[in-house]
Amino acid sequence: MMKIAFANKSLSVFILLMNIYFLYGTYEIIKTHGGPMGIALIALPVFLSINLFIISAIFTRSEKWQTSKSLLILNSIGTILIFFVIYLFTSI
């Protein structure tokens, strides 16, 4: 049980820290209406789906949900998605 709690806490901290960048990116896309030709609107659904993982990360911070396997799966999916998007951004 302790290993699940540690993994959940670690992944939730990573998701919350990375969402600082993705929340700002979402705000900028919405503020500029997608840029000059609206091209950034293509990335908006991806950014919003990453932002949704904040919910599972916040639930994980509570003592009651730290050992939840379903939240561990959600946080793992969120972390994989964040790594994939960062890989796409850095490989261009």
PDB file of C-alpha atoms in Angstrom:
ATOM      1  CA  MET A   1       0.000   0.000   0.000  1.00  0.00           C
ATOM      2  CA  MET A   2       2.848   2.357   0.758  1.00  0.00           C
ATOM      3  CA  LYS A   3       4.303   1.904  -2.726  1.00  0.00           C
ATOM      4  CA  ILE A   4       0.989   2.853  -4.341  1.00  0.00           C
ATOM      5  CA  ALA A   5       0.734   5.943  -2.138  1.00  0.00           C
ATOM      6  CA  PHE A   6       4.287   7.031  -2.991  1.00  0.00           C
ATOM      7  CA  ALA A   7       3.747   6.491  -6.715  1.00  0.00           C
ATOM      8  CA  ASN A   8       0.445   8.352  -6.587  1.00  0.00           C
ATOM      9  CA  LYS A   9       1.990  11.296  -4.723  1.00  0.00           C
ATOM     10  CA  SER A  10       4.958  11.457  -7.097  1.00  0.00           C
ATOM     11  CA  LEU A  11       2.843  11.386 -10.229  1.00  0.00           C
ATOM     12  CA  SER A  12       0.404  13.939  -8.857  1.00  0.00           C
ATOM     13  CA  VAL A  13       3.217  16.368  -8.022  1.00  0.00           C
ATOM     14  CA  PHE A  14       4.618  15.944 -11.537  1.00  0.00           C
ATOM     15  CA  ILE A  15       1.197  16.518 -13.111  1.00  0.00           C
ATOM     16  CA  LEU A  16       0.546  19.620 -11.005  1.00  0.00           C
ATOM     17  CA  LEU A  17       3.967  21.094 -11.787  1.00  0.00           C
ATOM     18  CA  MET A  18       3.705  20.456 -15.518  1.00  0.00           C
ATOM     19  CA  ASN A  19       0.213  21.888 -15.644  1.00  0.00           C
ATOM     20  CA  ILE A  20       1.616  25.293 -14.726  1.00  0.00           C
ATOM     21  CA  TYR A  21       3.014  25.364 -18.259  1.00  0.00           C
ATOM     22  CA  PHE A  22      -0.026  23.802 -19.907  1.00  0.00           C
ATOM     23  CA  LEU A  23      -2.505  26.082 -18.113  1.00  0.00           C
ATOM     24  CA  TYR A  24      -0.540  29.090 -19.313  1.00  0.00           C
ATOM     25  CA  GLY A  25      -0.482  27.645 -22.833  1.00  0.00           C
ATOM     26  CA  THR A  26      -4.231  27.072 -22.745  1.00  0.00           C
ATOM     27  CA  TYR A  27      -4.775  30.630 -21.547  1.00  0.00           C
ATOM     28  CA  GLU A  28      -2.593  32.048 -24.329  1.00  0.00           C
ATOM     29  CA  ILE A  29      -4.355  30.022 -27.031  1.00  0.00           C
ATOM     30  CA  ILE A  30      -7.762  31.178 -25.820  1.00  0.00           C
ATOM     31  CA  LYS A  31      -6.614  34.792 -25.361  1.00  0.00           C
ATOM     32  CA  THR A  32      -5.145  35.075 -28.863  1.00  0.00           C
ATOM     33  CA  HIS A  33      -7.974  33.096 -30.495  1.00  0.00           C
ATOM     34  CA  GLY A  34      -5.462  30.568 -31.801  1.00  0.00           C
ATOM     35  CA  GLY A  35      -2.912  32.997 -33.166  1.00  0.00           C
ATOM     36  CA  PRO A  36      -2.843  34.839 -36.493  1.00  0.00           C
ATOM     37  CA  MET A  37      -4.548  32.112 -38.524  1.00  0.00           C
ATOM     38  CA  GLY A  38      -6.060  30.036 -35.714  1.00  0.00           C
ATOM     39  CA  ILE A  39      -3.534  27.228 -36.100  1.00  0.00           C
ATOM     40  CA  ALA A  40      -2.953  26.911 -32.339  1.00  0.00           C
ATOM     41  CA  LEU A  41      -6.593  25.902 -31.903  1.00  0.00           C
ATOM     42  CA  ILE A  42      -5.496  22.460 -33.085  1.00  0.00           C
ATOM     43  CA  ALA A  43      -3.479  22.051 -29.876  1.00  0.00           C
ATOM     44  CA  LEU A  44      -6.275  23.297 -27.606  1.00  0.00           C
ATOM     45  CA  PRO A  45      -8.056  19.920 -27.164  1.00  0.00           C
ATOM     46  CA  VAL A  46      -4.744  18.274 -26.235  1.00  0.00           C
ATOM     47  CA  PHE A  47      -3.950  21.015 -23.717  1.00  0.00           C
ATOM     48  CA  LEU A  48      -7.435  20.819 -22.229  1.00  0.00           C
ATOM     49  CA  SER A  49      -7.203  17.044 -21.841  1.00  0.00           C
ATOM     50  CA  ILE A  50      -3.885  17.474 -20.019  1.00  0.00           C
ATOM     51  CA  ASN A  51      -5.508  20.132 -17.827  1.00  0.00           C
ATOM     52  CA  LEU A  52      -8.239  17.651 -16.842  1.00  0.00           C
ATOM     53  CA  PHE A  53      -5.656  15.489 -15.102  1.00  0.00           C
ATOM     54  CA  ILE A  54      -5.383  18.227 -12.462  1.00  0.00           C
ATOM     55  CA  ILE A  55      -8.574  16.794 -10.972  1.00  0.00           C
ATOM     56  CA  SER A  56      -7.091  13.344 -10.352  1.00  0.00           C
ATOM     57  CA  ALA A  57      -3.845  14.894  -9.097  1.00  0.00           C
ATOM     58  CA  ILE A  58      -5.711  17.017  -6.545  1.00  0.00           C
ATOM     59  CA  PHE A  59      -7.767  14.034  -5.363  1.00  0.00           C
ATOM     60  CA  THR A  60      -4.535  12.099  -4.880  1.00  0.00           C
ATOM     61  CA  ARG A  61      -3.193  14.747  -2.510  1.00  0.00           C
ATOM     62  CA  SER A  62      -5.965  13.847  -0.045  1.00  0.00           C
ATOM     63  CA  GLU A  63      -5.204  11.138   2.543  1.00  0.00           C
ATOM     64  CA  LYS A  64      -8.359   9.229   1.635  1.00  0.00           C
ATOM     65  CA  TRP A  65      -7.432   8.686  -2.025  1.00  0.00           C
ATOM     66  CA  GLN A  66      -3.654   8.156  -1.843  1.00  0.00           C
ATOM     67  CA  THR A  67      -3.869   4.371  -2.111  1.00  0.00           C
ATOM     68  CA  SER A  68      -6.450   4.332  -4.919  1.00  0.00           C
ATOM     69  CA  LYS A  69      -5.382   2.149  -7.835  1.00  0.00           C
ATOM     70  CA  SER A  70      -7.797   3.851 -10.230  1.00  0.00           C
ATOM     71  CA  LEU A  71      -6.233   7.243  -9.488  1.00  0.00           C
ATOM     72  CA  LEU A  72      -2.810   5.685  -9.984  1.00  0.00           C
ATOM     73  CA  ILE A  73      -3.901   4.524 -13.437  1.00  0.00           C
ATOM     74  CA  LEU A  74      -5.327   7.968 -14.277  1.00  0.00           C
ATOM     75  CA  ASN A  75      -2.168   9.710 -13.058  1.00  0.00           C
ATOM     76  CA  SER A  76      -0.043   7.283 -15.091  1.00  0.00           C
ATOM     77  CA  ILE A  77      -2.063   8.021 -18.227  1.00  0.00           C
ATOM     78  CA  GLY A  78      -1.716  11.745 -17.565  1.00  0.00           C
ATOM     79  CA  THR A  79       2.030  11.454 -17.101  1.00  0.00           C
ATOM     80  CA  ILE A  80       2.404   9.446 -20.308  1.00  0.00           C
ATOM     81  CA  LEU A  81       0.347  12.028 -22.204  1.00  0.00           C
ATOM     82  CA  ILE A  82       2.435  14.888 -20.812  1.00  0.00           C
ATOM     83  CA  PHE A  83       5.686  13.126 -21.756  1.00  0.00           C
ATOM     84  CA  PHE A  84       4.320  12.440 -25.245  1.00  0.00           C
ATOM     85  CA  VAL A  85       3.328  16.079 -25.817  1.00  0.00           C
ATOM     86  CA  ILE A  86       6.664  17.328 -24.500  1.00  0.00           C
ATOM     87  CA  TYR A  87       8.429  14.876 -26.829  1.00  0.00           C
ATOM     88  CA  LEU A  88       6.405  16.213 -29.765  1.00  0.00           C
ATOM     89  CA  PHE A  89       7.266  19.806 -28.855  1.00  0.00           C
ATOM     90  CA  THR A  90      10.987  19.147 -28.479  1.00  0.00           C
ATOM     91  CA  SER A  91      11.396  16.944 -31.552  1.00  0.00           C
ATOM     92  CA  ILE A  92      10.136  19.516 -34.046  1.00  0.00           C
TER      93      ILE A  92
END
